[in-house]
mmCIF file of C-alpha atoms in Angstrom:
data_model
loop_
_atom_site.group_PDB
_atom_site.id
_atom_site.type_symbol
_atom_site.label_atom_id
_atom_site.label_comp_id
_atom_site.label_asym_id
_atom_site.label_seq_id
_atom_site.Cartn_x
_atom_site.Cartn_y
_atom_site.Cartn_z
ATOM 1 C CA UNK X 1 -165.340 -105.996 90.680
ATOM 2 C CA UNK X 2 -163.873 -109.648 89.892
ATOM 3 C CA UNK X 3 -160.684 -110.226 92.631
ATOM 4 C CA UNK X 4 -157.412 -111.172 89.898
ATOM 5 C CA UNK X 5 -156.571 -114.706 90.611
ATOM 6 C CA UNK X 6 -153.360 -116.242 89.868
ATOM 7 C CA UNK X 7 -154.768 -118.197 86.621
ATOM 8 C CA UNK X 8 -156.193 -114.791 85.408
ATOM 9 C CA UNK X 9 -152.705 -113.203 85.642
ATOM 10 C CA UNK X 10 -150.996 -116.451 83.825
ATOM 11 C CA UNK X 11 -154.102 -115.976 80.898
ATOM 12 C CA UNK X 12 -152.891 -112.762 80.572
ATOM 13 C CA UNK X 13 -149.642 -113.567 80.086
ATOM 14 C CA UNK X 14 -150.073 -116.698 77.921
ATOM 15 C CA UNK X 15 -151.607 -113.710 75.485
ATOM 16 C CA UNK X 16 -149.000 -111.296 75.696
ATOM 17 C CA UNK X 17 -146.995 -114.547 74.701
ATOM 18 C CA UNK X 18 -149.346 -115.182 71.582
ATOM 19 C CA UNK X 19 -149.102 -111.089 71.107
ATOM 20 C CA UNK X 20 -145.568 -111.347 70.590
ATOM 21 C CA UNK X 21 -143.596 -110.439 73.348
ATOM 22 C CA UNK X 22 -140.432 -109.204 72.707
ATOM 23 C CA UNK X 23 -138.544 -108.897 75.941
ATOM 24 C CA UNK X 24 -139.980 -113.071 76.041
ATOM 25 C CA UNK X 25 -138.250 -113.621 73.268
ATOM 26 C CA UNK X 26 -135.130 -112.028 74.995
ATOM 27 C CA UNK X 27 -135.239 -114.242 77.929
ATOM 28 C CA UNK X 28 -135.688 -117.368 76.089
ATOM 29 C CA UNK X 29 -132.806 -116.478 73.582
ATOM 30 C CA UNK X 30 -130.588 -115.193 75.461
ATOM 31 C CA UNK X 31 -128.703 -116.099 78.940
ATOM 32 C CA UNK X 32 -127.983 -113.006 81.014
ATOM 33 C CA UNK X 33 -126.298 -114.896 83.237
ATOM 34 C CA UNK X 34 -122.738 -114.600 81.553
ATOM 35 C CA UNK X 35 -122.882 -110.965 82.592
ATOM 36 C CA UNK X 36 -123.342 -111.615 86.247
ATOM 37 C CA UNK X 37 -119.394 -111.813 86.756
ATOM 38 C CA UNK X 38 -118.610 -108.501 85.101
ATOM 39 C CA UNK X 39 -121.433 -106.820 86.847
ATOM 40 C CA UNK X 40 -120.758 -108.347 90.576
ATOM 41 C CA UNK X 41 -117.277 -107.085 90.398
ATOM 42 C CA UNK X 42 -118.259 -103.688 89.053
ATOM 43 C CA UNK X 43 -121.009 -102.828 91.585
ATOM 44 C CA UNK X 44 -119.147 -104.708 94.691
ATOM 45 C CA UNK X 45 -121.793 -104.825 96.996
ATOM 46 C CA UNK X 46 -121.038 -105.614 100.721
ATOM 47 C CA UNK X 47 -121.208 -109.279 101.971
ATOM 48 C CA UNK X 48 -124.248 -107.991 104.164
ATOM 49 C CA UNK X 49 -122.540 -108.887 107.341
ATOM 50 C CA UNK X 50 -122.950 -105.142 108.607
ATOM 51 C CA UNK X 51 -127.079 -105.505 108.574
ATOM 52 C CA UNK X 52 -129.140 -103.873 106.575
ATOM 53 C CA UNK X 53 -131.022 -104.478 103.668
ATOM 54 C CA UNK X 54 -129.892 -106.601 100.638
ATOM 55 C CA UNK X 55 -129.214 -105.476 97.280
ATOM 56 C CA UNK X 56 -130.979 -106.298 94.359
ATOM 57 C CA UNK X 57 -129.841 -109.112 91.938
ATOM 58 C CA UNK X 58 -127.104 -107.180 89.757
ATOM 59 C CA UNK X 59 -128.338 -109.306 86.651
ATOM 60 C CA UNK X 60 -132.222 -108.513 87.468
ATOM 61 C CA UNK X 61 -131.005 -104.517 87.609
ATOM 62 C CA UNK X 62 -128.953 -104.790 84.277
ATOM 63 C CA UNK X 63 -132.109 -106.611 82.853
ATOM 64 C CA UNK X 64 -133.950 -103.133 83.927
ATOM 65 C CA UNK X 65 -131.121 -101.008 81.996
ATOM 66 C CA UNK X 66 -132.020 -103.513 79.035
ATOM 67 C CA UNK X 67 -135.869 -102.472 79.600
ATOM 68 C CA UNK X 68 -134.589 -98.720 79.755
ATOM 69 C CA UNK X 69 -132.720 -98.621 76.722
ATOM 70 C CA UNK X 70 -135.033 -100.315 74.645
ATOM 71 C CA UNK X 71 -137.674 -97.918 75.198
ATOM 72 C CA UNK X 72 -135.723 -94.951 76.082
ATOM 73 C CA UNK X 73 -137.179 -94.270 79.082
ATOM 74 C CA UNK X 74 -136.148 -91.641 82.209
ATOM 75 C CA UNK X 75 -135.715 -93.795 85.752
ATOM 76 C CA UNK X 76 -138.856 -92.518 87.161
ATOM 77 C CA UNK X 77 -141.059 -93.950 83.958
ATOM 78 C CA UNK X 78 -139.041 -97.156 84.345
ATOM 79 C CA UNK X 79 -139.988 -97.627 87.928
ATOM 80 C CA UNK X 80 -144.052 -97.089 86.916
ATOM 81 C CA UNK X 81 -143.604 -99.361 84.177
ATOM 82 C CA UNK X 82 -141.975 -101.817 86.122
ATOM 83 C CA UNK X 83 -145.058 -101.661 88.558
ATOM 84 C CA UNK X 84 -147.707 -101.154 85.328
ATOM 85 C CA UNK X 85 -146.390 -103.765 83.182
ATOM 86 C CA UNK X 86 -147.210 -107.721 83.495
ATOM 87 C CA UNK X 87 -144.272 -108.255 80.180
ATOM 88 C CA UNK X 88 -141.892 -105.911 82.114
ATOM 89 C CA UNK X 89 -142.588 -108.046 85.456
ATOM 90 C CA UNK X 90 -141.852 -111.057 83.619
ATOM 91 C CA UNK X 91 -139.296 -110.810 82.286
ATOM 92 C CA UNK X 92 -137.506 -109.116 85.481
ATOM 93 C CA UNK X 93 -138.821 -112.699 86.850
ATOM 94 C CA UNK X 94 -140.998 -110.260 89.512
ATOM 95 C CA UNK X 95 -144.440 -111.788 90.732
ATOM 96 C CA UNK X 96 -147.208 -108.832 91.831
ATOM 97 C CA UNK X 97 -145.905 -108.819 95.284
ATOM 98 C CA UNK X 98 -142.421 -108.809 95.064
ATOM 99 C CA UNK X 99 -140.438 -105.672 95.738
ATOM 100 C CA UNK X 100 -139.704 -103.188 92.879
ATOM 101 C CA UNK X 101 -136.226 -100.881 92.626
ATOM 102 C CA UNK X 102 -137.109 -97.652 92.753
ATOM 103 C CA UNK X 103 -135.627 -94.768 90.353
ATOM 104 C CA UNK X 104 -133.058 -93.680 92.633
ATOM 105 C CA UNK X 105 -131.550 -97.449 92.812
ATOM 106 C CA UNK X 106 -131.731 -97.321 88.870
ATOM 107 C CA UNK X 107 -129.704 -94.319 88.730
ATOM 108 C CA UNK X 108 -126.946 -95.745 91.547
ATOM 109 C CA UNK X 109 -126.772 -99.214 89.775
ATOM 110 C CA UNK X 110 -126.390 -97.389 86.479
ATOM 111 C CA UNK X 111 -123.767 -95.267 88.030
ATOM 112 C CA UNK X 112 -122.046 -97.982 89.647
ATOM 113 C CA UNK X 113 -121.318 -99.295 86.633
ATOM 114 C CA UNK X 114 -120.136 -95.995 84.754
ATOM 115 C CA UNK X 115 -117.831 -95.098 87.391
ATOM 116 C CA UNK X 116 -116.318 -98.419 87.044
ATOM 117 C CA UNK X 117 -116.355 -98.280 83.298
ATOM 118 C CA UNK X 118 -117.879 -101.728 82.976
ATOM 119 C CA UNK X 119 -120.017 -100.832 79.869
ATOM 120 C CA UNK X 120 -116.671 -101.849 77.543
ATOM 121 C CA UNK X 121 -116.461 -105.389 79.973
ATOM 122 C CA UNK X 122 -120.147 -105.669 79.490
ATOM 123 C CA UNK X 123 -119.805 -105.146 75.714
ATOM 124 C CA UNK X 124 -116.931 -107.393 75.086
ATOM 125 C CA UNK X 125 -118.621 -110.365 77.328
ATOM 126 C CA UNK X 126 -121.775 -110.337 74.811
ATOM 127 C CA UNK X 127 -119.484 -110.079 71.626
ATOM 128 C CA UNK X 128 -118.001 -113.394 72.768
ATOM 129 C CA UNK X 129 -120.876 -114.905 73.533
ATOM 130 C CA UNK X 130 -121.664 -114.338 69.805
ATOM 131 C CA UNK X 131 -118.707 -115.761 68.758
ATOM 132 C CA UNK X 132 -119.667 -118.956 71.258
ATOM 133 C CA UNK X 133 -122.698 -118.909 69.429
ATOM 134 C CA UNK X 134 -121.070 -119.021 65.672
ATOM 135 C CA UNK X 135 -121.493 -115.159 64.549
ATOM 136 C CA UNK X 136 -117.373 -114.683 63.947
ATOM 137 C CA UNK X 137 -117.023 -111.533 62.392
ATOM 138 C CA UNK X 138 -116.660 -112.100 58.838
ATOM 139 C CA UNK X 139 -116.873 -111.141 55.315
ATOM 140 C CA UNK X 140 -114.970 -107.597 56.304
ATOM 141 C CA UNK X 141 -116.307 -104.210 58.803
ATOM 142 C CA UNK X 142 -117.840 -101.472 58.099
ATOM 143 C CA UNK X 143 -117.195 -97.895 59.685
ATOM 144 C CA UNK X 144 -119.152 -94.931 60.363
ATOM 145 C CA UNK X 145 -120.183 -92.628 63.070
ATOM 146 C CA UNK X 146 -123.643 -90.949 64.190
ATOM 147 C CA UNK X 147 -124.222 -87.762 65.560
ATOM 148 C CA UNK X 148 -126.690 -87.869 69.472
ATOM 149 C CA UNK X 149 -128.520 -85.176 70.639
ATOM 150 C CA UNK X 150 -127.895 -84.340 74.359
ATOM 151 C CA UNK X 151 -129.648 -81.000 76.423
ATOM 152 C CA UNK X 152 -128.340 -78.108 74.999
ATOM 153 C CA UNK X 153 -126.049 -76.126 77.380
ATOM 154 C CA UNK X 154 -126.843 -72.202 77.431
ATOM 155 C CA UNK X 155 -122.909 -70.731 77.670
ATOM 156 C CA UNK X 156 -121.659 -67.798 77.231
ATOM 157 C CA UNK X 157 -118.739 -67.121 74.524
ATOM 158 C CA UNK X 158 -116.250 -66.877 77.274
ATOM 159 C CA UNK X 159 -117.262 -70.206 79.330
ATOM 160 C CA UNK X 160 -117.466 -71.817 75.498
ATOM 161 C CA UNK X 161 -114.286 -70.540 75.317
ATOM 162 C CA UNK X 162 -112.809 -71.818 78.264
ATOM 163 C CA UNK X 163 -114.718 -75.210 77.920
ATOM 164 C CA UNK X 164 -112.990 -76.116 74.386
ATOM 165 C CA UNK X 165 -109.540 -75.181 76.528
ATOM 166 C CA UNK X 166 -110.419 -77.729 78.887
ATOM 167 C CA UNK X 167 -110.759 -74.939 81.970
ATOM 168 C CA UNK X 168 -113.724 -74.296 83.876
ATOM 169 C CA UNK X 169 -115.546 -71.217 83.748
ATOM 170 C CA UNK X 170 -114.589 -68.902 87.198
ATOM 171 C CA UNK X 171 -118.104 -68.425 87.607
ATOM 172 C CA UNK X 172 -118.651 -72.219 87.894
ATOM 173 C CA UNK X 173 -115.971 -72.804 90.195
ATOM 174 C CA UNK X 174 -118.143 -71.309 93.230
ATOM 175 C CA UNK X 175 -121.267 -72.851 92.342
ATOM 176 C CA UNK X 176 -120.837 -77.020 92.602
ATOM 177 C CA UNK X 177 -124.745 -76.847 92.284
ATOM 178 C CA UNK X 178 -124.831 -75.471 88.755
ATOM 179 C CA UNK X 179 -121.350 -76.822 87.446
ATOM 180 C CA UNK X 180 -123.098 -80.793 88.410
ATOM 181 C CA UNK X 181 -125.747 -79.462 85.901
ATOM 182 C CA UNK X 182 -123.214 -78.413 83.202
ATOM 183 C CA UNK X 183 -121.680 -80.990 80.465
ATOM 184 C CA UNK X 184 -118.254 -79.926 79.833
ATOM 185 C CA UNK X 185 -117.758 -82.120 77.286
ATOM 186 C CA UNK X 186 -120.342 -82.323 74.408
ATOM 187 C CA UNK X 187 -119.705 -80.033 71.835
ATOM 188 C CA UNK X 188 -121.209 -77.956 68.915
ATOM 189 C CA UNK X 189 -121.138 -78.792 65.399
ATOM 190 C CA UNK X 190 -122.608 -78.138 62.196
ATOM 191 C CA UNK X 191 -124.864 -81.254 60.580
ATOM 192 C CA UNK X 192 -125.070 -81.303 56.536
ATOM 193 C CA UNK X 193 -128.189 -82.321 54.837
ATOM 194 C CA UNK X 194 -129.416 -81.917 51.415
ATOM 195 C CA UNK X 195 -131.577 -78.941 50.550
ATOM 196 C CA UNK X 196 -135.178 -80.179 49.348
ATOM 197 C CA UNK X 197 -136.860 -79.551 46.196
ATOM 198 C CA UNK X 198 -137.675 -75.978 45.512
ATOM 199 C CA UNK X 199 -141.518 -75.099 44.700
ATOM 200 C CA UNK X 200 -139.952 -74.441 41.182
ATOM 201 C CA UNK X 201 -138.577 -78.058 41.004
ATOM 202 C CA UNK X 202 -135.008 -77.194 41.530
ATOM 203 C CA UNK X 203 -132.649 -78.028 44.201
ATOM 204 C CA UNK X 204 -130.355 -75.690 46.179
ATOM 205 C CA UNK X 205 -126.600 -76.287 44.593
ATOM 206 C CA UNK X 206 -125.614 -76.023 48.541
ATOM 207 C CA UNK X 207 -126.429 -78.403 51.471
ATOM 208 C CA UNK X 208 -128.104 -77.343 54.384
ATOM 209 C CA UNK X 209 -125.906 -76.810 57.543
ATOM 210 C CA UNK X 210 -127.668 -77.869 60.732
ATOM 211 C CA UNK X 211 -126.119 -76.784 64.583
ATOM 212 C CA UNK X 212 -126.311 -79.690 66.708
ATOM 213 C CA UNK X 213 -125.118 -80.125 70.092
ATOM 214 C CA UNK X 214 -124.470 -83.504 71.763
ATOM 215 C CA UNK X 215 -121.888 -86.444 70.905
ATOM 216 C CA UNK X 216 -120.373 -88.676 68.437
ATOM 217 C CA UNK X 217 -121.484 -92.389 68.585
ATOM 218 C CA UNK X 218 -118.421 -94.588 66.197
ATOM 219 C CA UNK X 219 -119.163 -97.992 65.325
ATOM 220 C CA UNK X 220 -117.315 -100.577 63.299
ATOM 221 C CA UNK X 221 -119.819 -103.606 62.407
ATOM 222 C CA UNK X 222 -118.866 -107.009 60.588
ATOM 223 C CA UNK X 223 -120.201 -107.484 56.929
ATOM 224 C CA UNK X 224 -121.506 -110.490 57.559
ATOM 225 C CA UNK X 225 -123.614 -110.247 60.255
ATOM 226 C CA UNK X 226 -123.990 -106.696 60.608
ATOM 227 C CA UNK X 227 -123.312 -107.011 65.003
ATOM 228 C CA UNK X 228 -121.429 -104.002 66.075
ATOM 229 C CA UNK X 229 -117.855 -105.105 67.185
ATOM 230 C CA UNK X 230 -115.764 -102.275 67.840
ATOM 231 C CA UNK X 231 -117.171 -98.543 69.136
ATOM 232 C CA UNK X 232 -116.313 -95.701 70.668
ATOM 233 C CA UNK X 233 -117.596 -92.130 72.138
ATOM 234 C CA UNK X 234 -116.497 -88.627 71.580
ATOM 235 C CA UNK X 235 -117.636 -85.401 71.510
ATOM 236 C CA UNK X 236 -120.151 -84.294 68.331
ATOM 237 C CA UNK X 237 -116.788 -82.203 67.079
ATOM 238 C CA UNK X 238 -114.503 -85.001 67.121
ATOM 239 C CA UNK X 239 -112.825 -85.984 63.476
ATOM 240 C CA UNK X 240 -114.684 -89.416 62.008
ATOM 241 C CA UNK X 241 -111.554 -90.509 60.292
ATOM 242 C CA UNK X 242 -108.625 -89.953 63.438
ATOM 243 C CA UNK X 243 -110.770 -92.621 65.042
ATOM 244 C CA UNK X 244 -110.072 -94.934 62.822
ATOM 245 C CA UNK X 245 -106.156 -95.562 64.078
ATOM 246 C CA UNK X 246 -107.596 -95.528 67.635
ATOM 247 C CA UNK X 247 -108.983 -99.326 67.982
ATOM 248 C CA UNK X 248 -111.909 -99.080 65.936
ATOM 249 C CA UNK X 249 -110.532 -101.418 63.268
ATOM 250 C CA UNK X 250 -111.342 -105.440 64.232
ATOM 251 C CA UNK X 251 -108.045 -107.206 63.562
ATOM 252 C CA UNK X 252 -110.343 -110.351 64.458
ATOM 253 C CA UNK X 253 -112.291 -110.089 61.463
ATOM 254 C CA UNK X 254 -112.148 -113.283 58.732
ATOM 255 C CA UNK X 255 -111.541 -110.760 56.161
ATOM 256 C CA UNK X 256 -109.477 -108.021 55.954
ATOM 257 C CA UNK X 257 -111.422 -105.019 53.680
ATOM 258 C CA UNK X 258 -112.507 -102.114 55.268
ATOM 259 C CA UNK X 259 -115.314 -100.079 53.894
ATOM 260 C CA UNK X 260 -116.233 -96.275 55.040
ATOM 261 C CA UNK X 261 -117.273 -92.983 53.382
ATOM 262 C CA UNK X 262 -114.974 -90.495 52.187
ATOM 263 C CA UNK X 263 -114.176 -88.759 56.137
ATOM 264 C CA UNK X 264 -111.532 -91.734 56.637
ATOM 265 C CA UNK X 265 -109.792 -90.727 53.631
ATOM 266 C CA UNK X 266 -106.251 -89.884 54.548
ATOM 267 C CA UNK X 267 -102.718 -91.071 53.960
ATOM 268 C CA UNK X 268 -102.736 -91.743 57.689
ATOM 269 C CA UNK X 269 -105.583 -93.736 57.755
ATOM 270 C CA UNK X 270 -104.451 -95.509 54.516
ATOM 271 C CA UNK X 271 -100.780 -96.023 55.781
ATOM 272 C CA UNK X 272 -102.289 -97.457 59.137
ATOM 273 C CA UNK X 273 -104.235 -99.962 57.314
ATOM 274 C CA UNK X 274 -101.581 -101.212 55.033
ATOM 275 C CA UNK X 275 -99.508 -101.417 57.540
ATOM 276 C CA UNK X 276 -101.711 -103.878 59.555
ATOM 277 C CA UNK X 277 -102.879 -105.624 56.880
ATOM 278 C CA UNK X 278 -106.073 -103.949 56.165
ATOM 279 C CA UNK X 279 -107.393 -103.353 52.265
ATOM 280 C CA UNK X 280 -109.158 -100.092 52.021
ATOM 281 C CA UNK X 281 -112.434 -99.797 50.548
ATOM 282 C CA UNK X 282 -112.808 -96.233 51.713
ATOM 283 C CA UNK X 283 -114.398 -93.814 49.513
ATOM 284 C CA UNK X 284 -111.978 -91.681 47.272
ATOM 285 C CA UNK X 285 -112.610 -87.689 47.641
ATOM 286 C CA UNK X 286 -113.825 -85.246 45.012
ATOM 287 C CA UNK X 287 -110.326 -83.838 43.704
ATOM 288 C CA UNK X 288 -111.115 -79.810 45.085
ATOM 289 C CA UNK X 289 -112.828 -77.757 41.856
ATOM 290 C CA UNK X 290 -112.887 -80.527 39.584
ATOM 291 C CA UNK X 291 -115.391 -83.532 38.477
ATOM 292 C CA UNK X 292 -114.772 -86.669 39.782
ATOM 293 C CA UNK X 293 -113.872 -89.122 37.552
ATOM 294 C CA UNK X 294 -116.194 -91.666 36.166
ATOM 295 C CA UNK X 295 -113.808 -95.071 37.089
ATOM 296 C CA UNK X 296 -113.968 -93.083 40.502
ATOM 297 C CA UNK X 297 -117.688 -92.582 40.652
ATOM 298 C CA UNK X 298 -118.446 -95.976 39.580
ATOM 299 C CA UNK X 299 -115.966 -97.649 42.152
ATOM 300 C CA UNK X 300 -117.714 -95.171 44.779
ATOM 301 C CA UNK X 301 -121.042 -96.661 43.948
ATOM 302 C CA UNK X 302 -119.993 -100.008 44.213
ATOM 303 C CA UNK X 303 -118.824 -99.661 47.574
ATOM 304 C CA UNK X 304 -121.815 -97.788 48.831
ATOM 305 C CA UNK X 305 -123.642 -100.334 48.388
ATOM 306 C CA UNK X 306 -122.416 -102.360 51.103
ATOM 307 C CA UNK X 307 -121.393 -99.303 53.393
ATOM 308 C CA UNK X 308 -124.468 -98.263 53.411
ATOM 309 C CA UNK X 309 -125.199 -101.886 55.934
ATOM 310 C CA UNK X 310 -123.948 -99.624 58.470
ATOM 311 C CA UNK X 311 -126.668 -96.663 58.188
ATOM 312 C CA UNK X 312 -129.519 -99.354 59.263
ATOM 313 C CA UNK X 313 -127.854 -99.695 62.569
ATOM 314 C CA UNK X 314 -127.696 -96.112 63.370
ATOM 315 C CA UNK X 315 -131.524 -96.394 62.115
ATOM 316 C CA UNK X 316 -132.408 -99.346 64.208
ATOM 317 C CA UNK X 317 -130.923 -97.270 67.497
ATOM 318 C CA UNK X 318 -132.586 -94.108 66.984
ATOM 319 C CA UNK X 319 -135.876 -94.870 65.251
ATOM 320 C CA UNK X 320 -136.852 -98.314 67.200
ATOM 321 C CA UNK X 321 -134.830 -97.172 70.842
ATOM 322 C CA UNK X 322 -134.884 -93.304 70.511
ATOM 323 C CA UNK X 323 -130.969 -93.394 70.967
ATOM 324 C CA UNK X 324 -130.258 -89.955 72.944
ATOM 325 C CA UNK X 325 -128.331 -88.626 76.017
ATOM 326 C CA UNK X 326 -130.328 -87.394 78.863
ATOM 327 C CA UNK X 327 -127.075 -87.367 81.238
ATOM 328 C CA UNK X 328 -124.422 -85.116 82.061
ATOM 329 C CA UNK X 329 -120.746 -85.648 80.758
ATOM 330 C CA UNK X 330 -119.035 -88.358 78.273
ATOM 331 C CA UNK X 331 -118.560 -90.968 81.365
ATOM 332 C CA UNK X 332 -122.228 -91.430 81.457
ATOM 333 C CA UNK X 333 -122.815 -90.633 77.670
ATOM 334 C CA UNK X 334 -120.182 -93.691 76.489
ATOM 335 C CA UNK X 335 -122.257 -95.630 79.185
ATOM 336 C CA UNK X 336 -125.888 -94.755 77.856
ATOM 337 C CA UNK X 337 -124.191 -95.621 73.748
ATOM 338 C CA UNK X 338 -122.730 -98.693 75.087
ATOM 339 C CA UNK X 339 -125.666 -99.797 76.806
ATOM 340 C CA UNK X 340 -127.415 -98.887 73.313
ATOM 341 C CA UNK X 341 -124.837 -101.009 71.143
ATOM 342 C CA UNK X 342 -125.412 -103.958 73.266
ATOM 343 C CA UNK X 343 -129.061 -103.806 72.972
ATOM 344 C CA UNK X 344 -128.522 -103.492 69.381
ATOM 345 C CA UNK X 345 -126.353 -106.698 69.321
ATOM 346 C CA UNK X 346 -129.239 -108.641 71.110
ATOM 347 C CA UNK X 347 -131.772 -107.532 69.426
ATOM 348 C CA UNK X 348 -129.636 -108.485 66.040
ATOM 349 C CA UNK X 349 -128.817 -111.813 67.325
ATOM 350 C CA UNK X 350 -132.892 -112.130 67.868
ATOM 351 C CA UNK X 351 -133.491 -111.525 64.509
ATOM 352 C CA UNK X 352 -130.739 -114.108 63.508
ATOM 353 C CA UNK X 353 -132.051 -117.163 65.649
ATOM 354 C CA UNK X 354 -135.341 -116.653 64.419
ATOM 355 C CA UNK X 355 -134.203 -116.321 60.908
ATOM 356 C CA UNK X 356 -132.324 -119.566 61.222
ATOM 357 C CA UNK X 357 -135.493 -121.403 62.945
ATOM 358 C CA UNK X 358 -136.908 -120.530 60.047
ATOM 359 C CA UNK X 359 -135.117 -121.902 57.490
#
């Protein structure tokens, strides 16, 4: 067999180049840098005067969340791929011989950050690099919120019970083992979807109701752009429209409409937006046993059309990053969505360069 020399390794990768490389594309776009601030205060690593051996770069390890979260990937398949992967290696800025983190110091960097609750610094230090870069958010937001799947948790009725009053179980109390194992947090809910076509032709007159167990991902992104610029993480029970008067609204925004479906329809919600200057474009409910009105159903339409911008970011997260929570409690789960509306935002402002290159 042929030994690899270096100019074999740099053919290779002038290929993946012509390929299309997207994490390439990343690197050359985009200057991970401006996170190193946020991240060297939230991991604090020691100034190495005690011995032993040094860290890893805190920008090369949030580069490997980056890899993680675009692919959706567990910490043991990240370190392999990290080892298997000349496009991974570069853009990590590792040659073949250079040391590789193993899972174990993914999963304490990762928790480093969450227990510092960095992912909201993170977040906001990428939105204004946006800005920096001329994507204000304009033209009005869009709001909405997505259901994630996490492991399903096999409880009883009486430790469900004591979970939605915020106790633990008694049974749990003795066993630290299992209650590290148990998310306390995600909830149950029921999922609507329409019915499909009969055999016959016809359609069910009811909607389907799906259980689903896991969280609530909220978003508010700008018209304009379509970046996400405000978000937040609850449980999979938690009301879409009380949300809205808890900082999900962008007072930065150019504009001041608001567009969202019919679940932030409320005279709070309403009230709270007049009273800060919003103009609602929310959807107006179905008065209760009786048609809604045609001036109604045409305004409805017209605003669907452009709140329906915000469905192709929930698309974009779970069909091209396989958005889903592998981790136990919301701490970690607002990490793993904030992790996932940053990537989102890069991978939008990608898309944006290019488009303007283009022109």
């Amino acid at each position: 067999m042929k030994q690899t020399g270096f100019f074999d390794v740099e053919e290779r990768l002038a290929r993946l180049s012509g390929l299309g490389d997207q994490l390439e594309a990343f690197s050359q776009t985009m200057d991970f840098e401006v996170f190193r601030p946020d991240l060297e205060k939230a991991v604090a690593y020691s100034d190495g005067s005690k011995g032993g051996r040094p860290p890893f770069d805190p920008v090369l390890m949030f580069k490997i969340l980056v890899i993680q979260t675009l692919n959706n990937l567990s910490d043991e398949r990240t370190e392999y791929l990290i080892n298997d992967r000349l496009s991974f290696m570069r853009f990590l800025g590792l040659g073949l011989s250079d040391r590789v983190p193993d899972a174990k110091t993914v999963w304490l960097f990762r928790e480093r950050l969450t227990q510092a609750c960095a992912i909201e610094r993170l977040f906001d230090r990428f939105d204004a690099t946006l800005r920096n870069a001329g994507y204000l958010p304009m033209s009005g937001q869009i709001l909405d919120a997505t259901l994630v799947a996490a492991p399903k948790q096999r409880n009883t009725n009486a430790e469900k019970t004591d979970l939605r009053a915020g106790r633990i179980p008694e049974d749990w109390q003795d066993k630290p083992a299992k209650l590290s194992h148990k998310d306390r947090h995600a909830r149950w809910t029921l999922k609507f979807t329409k019915a499909k076509r009969q055999d016959d032709g016809t359609i069910p007159a009811t909607d389907l109701a799906i259980p689903f167990f896991g969280y609530k991902s909220h978003v508010s992104i700008d018209r304009k752009f379509r970046f996400i610029r405000k978000w937040k993480t609850t449980d999979a029970a938690a009301s879409d429209g009380a949300r809205l008067r808890e900082g999900l609204l962008d007072k930065t925004n150019t504009a001041s409409s608001v567009w969202a479906d019919t679940a932030y329809r409320s005279k709070a919600n309403e009230d709270s937006m007049e009273k800060h200057g919003f103009v609602s474009k929310v959807h107006r409910k179905k008065p209760h046993l009786k048609p809604l009105p045609r001036h109604i159903q045409r305004s409805n339409a017209g605003k669907s059309v452009i709140r329906s911008r915000v469905e192709h970011v929930f698309a974009d997260q779970k069909s091209q990053t396989g958005l889903f929570i592998r981790t136990v409690g919301i701490t970690r789960a607002t990490m793993r969505i904030g992790l996932a509306n940053i990537v989102y935002n890069m991978r939008r402002f990608l898309f944006l360069e290019r488009l303007n290159a283009s022109a």
